[in-house]
CSV table of C-alpha atoms in Angstrom, one decimal:
chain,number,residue,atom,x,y,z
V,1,UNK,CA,19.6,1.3,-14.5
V,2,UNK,CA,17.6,2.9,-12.1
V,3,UNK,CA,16.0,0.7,-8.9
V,4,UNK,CA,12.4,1.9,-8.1
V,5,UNK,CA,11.0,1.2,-4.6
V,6,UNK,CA,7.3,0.8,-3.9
V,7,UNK,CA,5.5,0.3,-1.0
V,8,UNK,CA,2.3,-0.3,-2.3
V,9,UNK,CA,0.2,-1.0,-5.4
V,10,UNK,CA,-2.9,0.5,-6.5
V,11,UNK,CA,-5.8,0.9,-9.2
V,12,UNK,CA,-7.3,3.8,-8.0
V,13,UNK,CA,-5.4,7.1,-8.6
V,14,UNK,CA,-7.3,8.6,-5.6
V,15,UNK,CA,-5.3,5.4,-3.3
V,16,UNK,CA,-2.1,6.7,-4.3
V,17,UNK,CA,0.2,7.5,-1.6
V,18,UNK,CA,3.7,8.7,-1.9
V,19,UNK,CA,6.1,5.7,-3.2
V,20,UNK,CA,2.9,3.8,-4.6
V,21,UNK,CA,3.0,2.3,-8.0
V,22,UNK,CA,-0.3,2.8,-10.2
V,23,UNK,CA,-1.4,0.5,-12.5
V,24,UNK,CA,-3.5,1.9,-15.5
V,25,UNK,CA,-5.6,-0.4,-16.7
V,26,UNK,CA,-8.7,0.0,-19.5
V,27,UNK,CA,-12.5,-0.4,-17.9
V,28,UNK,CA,-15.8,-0.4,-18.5
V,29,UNK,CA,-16.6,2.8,-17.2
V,30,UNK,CA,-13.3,4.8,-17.4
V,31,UNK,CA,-9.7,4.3,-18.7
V,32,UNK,CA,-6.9,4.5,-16.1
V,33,UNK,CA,-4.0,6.0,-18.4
V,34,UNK,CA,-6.6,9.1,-17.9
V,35,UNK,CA,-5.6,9.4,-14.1
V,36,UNK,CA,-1.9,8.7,-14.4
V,37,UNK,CA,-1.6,12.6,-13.8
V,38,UNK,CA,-3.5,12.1,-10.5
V,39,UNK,CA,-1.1,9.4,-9.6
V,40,UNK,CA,1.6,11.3,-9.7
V,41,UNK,CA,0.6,14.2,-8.0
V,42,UNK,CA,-0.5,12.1,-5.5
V,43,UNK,CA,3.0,10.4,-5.0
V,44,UNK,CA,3.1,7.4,-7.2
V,45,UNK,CA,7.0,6.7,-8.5
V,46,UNK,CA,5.5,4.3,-11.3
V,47,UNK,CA,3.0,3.5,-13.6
V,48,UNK,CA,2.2,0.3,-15.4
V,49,UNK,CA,0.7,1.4,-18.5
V,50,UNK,CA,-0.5,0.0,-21.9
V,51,UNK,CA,0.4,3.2,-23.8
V,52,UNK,CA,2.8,6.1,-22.9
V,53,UNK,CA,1.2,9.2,-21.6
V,54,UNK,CA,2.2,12.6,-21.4
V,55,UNK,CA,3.1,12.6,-17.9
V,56,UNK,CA,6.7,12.8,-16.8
V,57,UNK,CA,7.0,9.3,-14.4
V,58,UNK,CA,8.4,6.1,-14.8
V,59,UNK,CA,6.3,4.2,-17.1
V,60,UNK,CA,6.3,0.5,-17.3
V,61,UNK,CA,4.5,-0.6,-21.2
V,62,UNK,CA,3.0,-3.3,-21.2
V,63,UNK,CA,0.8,-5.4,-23.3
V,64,UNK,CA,-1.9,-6.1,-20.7
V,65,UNK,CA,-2.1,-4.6,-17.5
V,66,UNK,CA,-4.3,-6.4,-15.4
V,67,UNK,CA,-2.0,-9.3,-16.5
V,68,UNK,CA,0.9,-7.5,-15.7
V,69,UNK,CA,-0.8,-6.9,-12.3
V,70,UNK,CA,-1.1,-11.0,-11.8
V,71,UNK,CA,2.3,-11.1,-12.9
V,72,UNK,CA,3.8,-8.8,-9.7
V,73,UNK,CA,1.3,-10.6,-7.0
V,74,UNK,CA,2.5,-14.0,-8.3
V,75,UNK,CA,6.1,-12.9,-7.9
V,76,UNK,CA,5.8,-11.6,-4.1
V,77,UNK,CA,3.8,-14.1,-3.3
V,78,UNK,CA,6.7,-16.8,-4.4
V,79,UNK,CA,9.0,-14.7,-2.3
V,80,UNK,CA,7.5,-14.3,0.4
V,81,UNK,CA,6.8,-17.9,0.6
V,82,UNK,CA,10.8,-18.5,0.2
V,83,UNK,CA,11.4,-17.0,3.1
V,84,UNK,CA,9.2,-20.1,4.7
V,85,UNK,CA,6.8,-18.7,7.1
V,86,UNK,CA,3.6,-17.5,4.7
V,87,UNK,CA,0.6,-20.2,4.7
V,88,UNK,CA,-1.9,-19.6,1.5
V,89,UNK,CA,-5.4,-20.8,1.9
V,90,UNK,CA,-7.4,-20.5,-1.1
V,91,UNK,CA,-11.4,-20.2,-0.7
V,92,UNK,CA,-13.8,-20.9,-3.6
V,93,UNK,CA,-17.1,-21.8,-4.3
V,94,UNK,CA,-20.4,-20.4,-5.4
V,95,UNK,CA,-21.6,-19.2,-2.4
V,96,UNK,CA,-20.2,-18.6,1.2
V,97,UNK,CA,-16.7,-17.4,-0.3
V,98,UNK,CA,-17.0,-13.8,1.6
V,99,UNK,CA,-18.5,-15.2,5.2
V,100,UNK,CA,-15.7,-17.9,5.0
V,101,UNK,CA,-13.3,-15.5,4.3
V,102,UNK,CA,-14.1,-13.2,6.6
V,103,UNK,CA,-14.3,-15.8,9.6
V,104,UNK,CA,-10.6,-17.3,8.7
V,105,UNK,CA,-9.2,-13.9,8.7
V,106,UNK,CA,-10.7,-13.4,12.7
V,107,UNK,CA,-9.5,-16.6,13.7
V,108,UNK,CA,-6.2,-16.8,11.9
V,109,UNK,CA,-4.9,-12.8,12.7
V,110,UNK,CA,-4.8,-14.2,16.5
V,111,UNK,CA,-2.2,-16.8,15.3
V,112,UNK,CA,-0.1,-14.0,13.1
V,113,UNK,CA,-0.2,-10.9,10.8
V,114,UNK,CA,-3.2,-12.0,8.2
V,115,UNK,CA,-4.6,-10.4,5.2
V,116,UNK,CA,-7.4,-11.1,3.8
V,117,UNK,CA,-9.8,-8.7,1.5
V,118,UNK,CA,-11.6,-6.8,3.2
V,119,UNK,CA,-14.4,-6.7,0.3
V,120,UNK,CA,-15.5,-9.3,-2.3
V,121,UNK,CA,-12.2,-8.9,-4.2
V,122,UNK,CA,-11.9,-11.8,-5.9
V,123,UNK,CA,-11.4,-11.6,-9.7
V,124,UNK,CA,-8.2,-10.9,-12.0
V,125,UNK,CA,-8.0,-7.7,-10.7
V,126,UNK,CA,-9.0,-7.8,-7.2
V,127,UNK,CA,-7.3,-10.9,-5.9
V,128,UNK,CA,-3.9,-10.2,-7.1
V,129,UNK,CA,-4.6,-6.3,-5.7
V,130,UNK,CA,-5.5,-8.1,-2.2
V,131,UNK,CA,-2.5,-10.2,-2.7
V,132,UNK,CA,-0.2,-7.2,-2.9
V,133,UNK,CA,-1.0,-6.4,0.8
V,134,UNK,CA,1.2,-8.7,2.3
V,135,UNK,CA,4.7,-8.0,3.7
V,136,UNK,CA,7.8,-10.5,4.6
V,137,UNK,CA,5.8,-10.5,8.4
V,138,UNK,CA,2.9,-12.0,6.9
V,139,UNK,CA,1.8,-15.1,8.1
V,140,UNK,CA,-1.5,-16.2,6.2
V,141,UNK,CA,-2.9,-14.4,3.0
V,142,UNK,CA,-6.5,-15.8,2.5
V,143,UNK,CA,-7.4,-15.3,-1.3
V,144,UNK,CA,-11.2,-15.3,-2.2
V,145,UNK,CA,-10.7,-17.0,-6.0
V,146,UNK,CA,-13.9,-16.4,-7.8
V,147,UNK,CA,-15.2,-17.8,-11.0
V,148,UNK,CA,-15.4,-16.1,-14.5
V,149,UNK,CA,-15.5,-19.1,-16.8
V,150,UNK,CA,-13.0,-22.1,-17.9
V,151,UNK,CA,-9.6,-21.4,-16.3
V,152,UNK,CA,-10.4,-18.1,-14.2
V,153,UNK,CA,-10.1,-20.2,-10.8
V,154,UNK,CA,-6.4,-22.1,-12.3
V,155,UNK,CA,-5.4,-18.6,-12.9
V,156,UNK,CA,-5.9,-17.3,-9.8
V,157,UNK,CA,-4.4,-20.3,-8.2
V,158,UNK,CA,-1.1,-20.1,-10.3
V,159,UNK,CA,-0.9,-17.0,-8.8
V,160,UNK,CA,-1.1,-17.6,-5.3
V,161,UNK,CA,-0.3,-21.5,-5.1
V,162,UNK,CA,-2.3,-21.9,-2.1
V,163,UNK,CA,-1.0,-24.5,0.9
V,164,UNK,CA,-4.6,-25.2,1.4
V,165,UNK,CA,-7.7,-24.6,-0.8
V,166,UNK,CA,-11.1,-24.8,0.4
V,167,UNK,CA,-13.9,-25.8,-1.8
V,168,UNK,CA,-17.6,-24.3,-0.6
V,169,UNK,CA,-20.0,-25.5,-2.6
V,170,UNK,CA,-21.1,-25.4,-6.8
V,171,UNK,CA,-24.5,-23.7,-6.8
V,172,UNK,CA,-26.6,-22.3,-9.6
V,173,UNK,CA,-25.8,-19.3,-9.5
V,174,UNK,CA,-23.7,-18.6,-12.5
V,175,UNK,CA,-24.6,-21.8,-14.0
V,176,UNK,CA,-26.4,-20.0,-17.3
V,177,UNK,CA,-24.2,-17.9,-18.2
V,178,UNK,CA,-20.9,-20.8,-17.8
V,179,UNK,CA,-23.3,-23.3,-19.7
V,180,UNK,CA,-24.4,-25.0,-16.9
V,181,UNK,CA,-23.8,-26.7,-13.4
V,182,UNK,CA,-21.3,-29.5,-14.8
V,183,UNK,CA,-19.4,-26.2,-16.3
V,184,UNK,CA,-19.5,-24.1,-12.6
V,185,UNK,CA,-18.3,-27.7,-11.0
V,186,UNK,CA,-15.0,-28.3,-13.5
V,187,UNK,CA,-14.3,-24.1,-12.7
V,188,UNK,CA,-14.6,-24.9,-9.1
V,189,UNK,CA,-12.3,-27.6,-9.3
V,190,UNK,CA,-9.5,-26.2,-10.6
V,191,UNK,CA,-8.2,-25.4,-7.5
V,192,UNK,CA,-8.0,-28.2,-6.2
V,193,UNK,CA,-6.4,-29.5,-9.1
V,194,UNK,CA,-3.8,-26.5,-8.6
V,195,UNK,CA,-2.8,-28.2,-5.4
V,196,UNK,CA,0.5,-30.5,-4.9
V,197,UNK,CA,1.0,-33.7,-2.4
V,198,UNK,CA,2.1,-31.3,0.3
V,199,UNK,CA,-1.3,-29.0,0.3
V,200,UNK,CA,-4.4,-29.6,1.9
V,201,UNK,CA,-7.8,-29.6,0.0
V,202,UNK,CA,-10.9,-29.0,2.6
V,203,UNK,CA,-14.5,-30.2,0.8
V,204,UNK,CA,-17.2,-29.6,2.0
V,205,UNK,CA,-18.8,-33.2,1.5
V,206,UNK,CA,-22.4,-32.1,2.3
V,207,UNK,CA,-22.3,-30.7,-1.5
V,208,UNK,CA,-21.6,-34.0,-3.8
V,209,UNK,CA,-20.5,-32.1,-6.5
V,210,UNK,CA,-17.8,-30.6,-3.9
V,211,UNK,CA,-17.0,-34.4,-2.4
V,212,UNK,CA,-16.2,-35.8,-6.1
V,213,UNK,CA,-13.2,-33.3,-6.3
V,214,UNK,CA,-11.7,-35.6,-3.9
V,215,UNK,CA,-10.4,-37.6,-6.6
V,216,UNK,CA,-9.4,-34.7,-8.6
V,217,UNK,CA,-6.8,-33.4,-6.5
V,218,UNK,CA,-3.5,-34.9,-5.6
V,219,UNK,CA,-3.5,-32.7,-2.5
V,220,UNK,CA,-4.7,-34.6,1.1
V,221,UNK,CA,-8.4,-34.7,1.2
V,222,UNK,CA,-9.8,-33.3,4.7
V,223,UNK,CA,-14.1,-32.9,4.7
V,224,UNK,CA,-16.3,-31.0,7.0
V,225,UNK,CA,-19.9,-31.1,7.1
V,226,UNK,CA,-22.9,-32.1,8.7
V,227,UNK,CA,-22.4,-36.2,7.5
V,228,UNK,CA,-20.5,-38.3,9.8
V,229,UNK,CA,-17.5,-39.2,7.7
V,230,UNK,CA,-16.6,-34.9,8.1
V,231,UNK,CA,-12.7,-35.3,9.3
């Protein structure tokens, strides 16, 4: 069959440059299979669609989209890790995530090639779309994970299998609408429960909520923090 190469992956039709695959997903305000046209004339060799459209491009069907997107990030990410020189650091927690991120990217791009979001992408769609913007010269990808109820953080996490995840703090902020603060604090955990023997999880132990994931993870347990036992 026919090989397609793509150099980059995109939601937004108007982001398309040529050798770009689109990925035409259902929203709230609009429906992407309506802009596969645009796409196309704008240079994209693929789309990922949940229906055919009347468009003459390579069409990937799929059932779900946005989980076909999670799908692609999780594969590059796995092989651009194989090739041994790509560090993942993970970042959650209910506030802070964006400052953090922000920071590690400054710091870390004077050690190597870094990408980091460059916006508050940090949901099903957006972190596997920020994920996507690594190459094999890649160094460190910093993912922002952010929480959408039970399992949204593991999911992330499966994705990106991050060598070190950082855990900010569990706030109030979405506590009503996940059923409360005990809710936000399990979500928050799951990444460090994502992490293996060989990972790092940071805590921040000022937040006890944040320094009880310590025994939740099988990762090594580093703390920072204004209290003394900070490592």
């Amino acid at each position: 069959g026919e090989t397609l190469v793509t150099n980059s992956v995109e939601t937004d039709s108007r982001l398309i440059k040529s050798g770009s695959l689109f990925v035409a997903k259902p929203g709230e305000v609009t429906d992407g299979h309506l802009f596969v046209s645009n796409a196309h004339a704008n240079g994209a060799v693929a789309a990922i669609v949940e229906h055919r459209v009347d468009e003459p491009i390579n069409q990937l069907v799929v059932k779900d989209s946005v989980h076909a997107l999670g799908l692609l990030a999780e594969f590059v990410v796995a092989e651009v890790k194989a090739q041994g020189s790509l560090q993942v650091i993970g970042v959650t927690g209910s506030n802070g995530k964006t400052t953090t991120k922000n920071m590690l990217r400054e710091v870390l791009s004077l050690a190597g090639e870094t990408i980091a979001p460059e916006e508050s992408f940090n949901n099903e769609v957006g972190a596997p779309y920020s994920m996507l913007k690594i190459t094999s010269s890649t160094k460190y990808l910093v993912v922002e994970l952010g929480a959408d109820g039970l399992g949204s953080i593991s999911y992330l996490a499966k994705m990106c299998k991050p060598d070190i995840g950082i855990e900010l703090k569990v706030g109030l902020a979405h506590a009503g609408e996940f059923g409360g603060i005990e809710v936000t604090e399990n979500i928050k955990a799951e990444l460090v429960e994502e992490l293996n023997t060989s990972d790092i999880a940071l805590l921040n132990i000022d937040d006890s909520r944040v320094a009880k994931m310590a025994s939740r993870t099988r990762a090594k347990v580093l703390g920072f923090g204004t209290n003394e036992q900070a490592q």
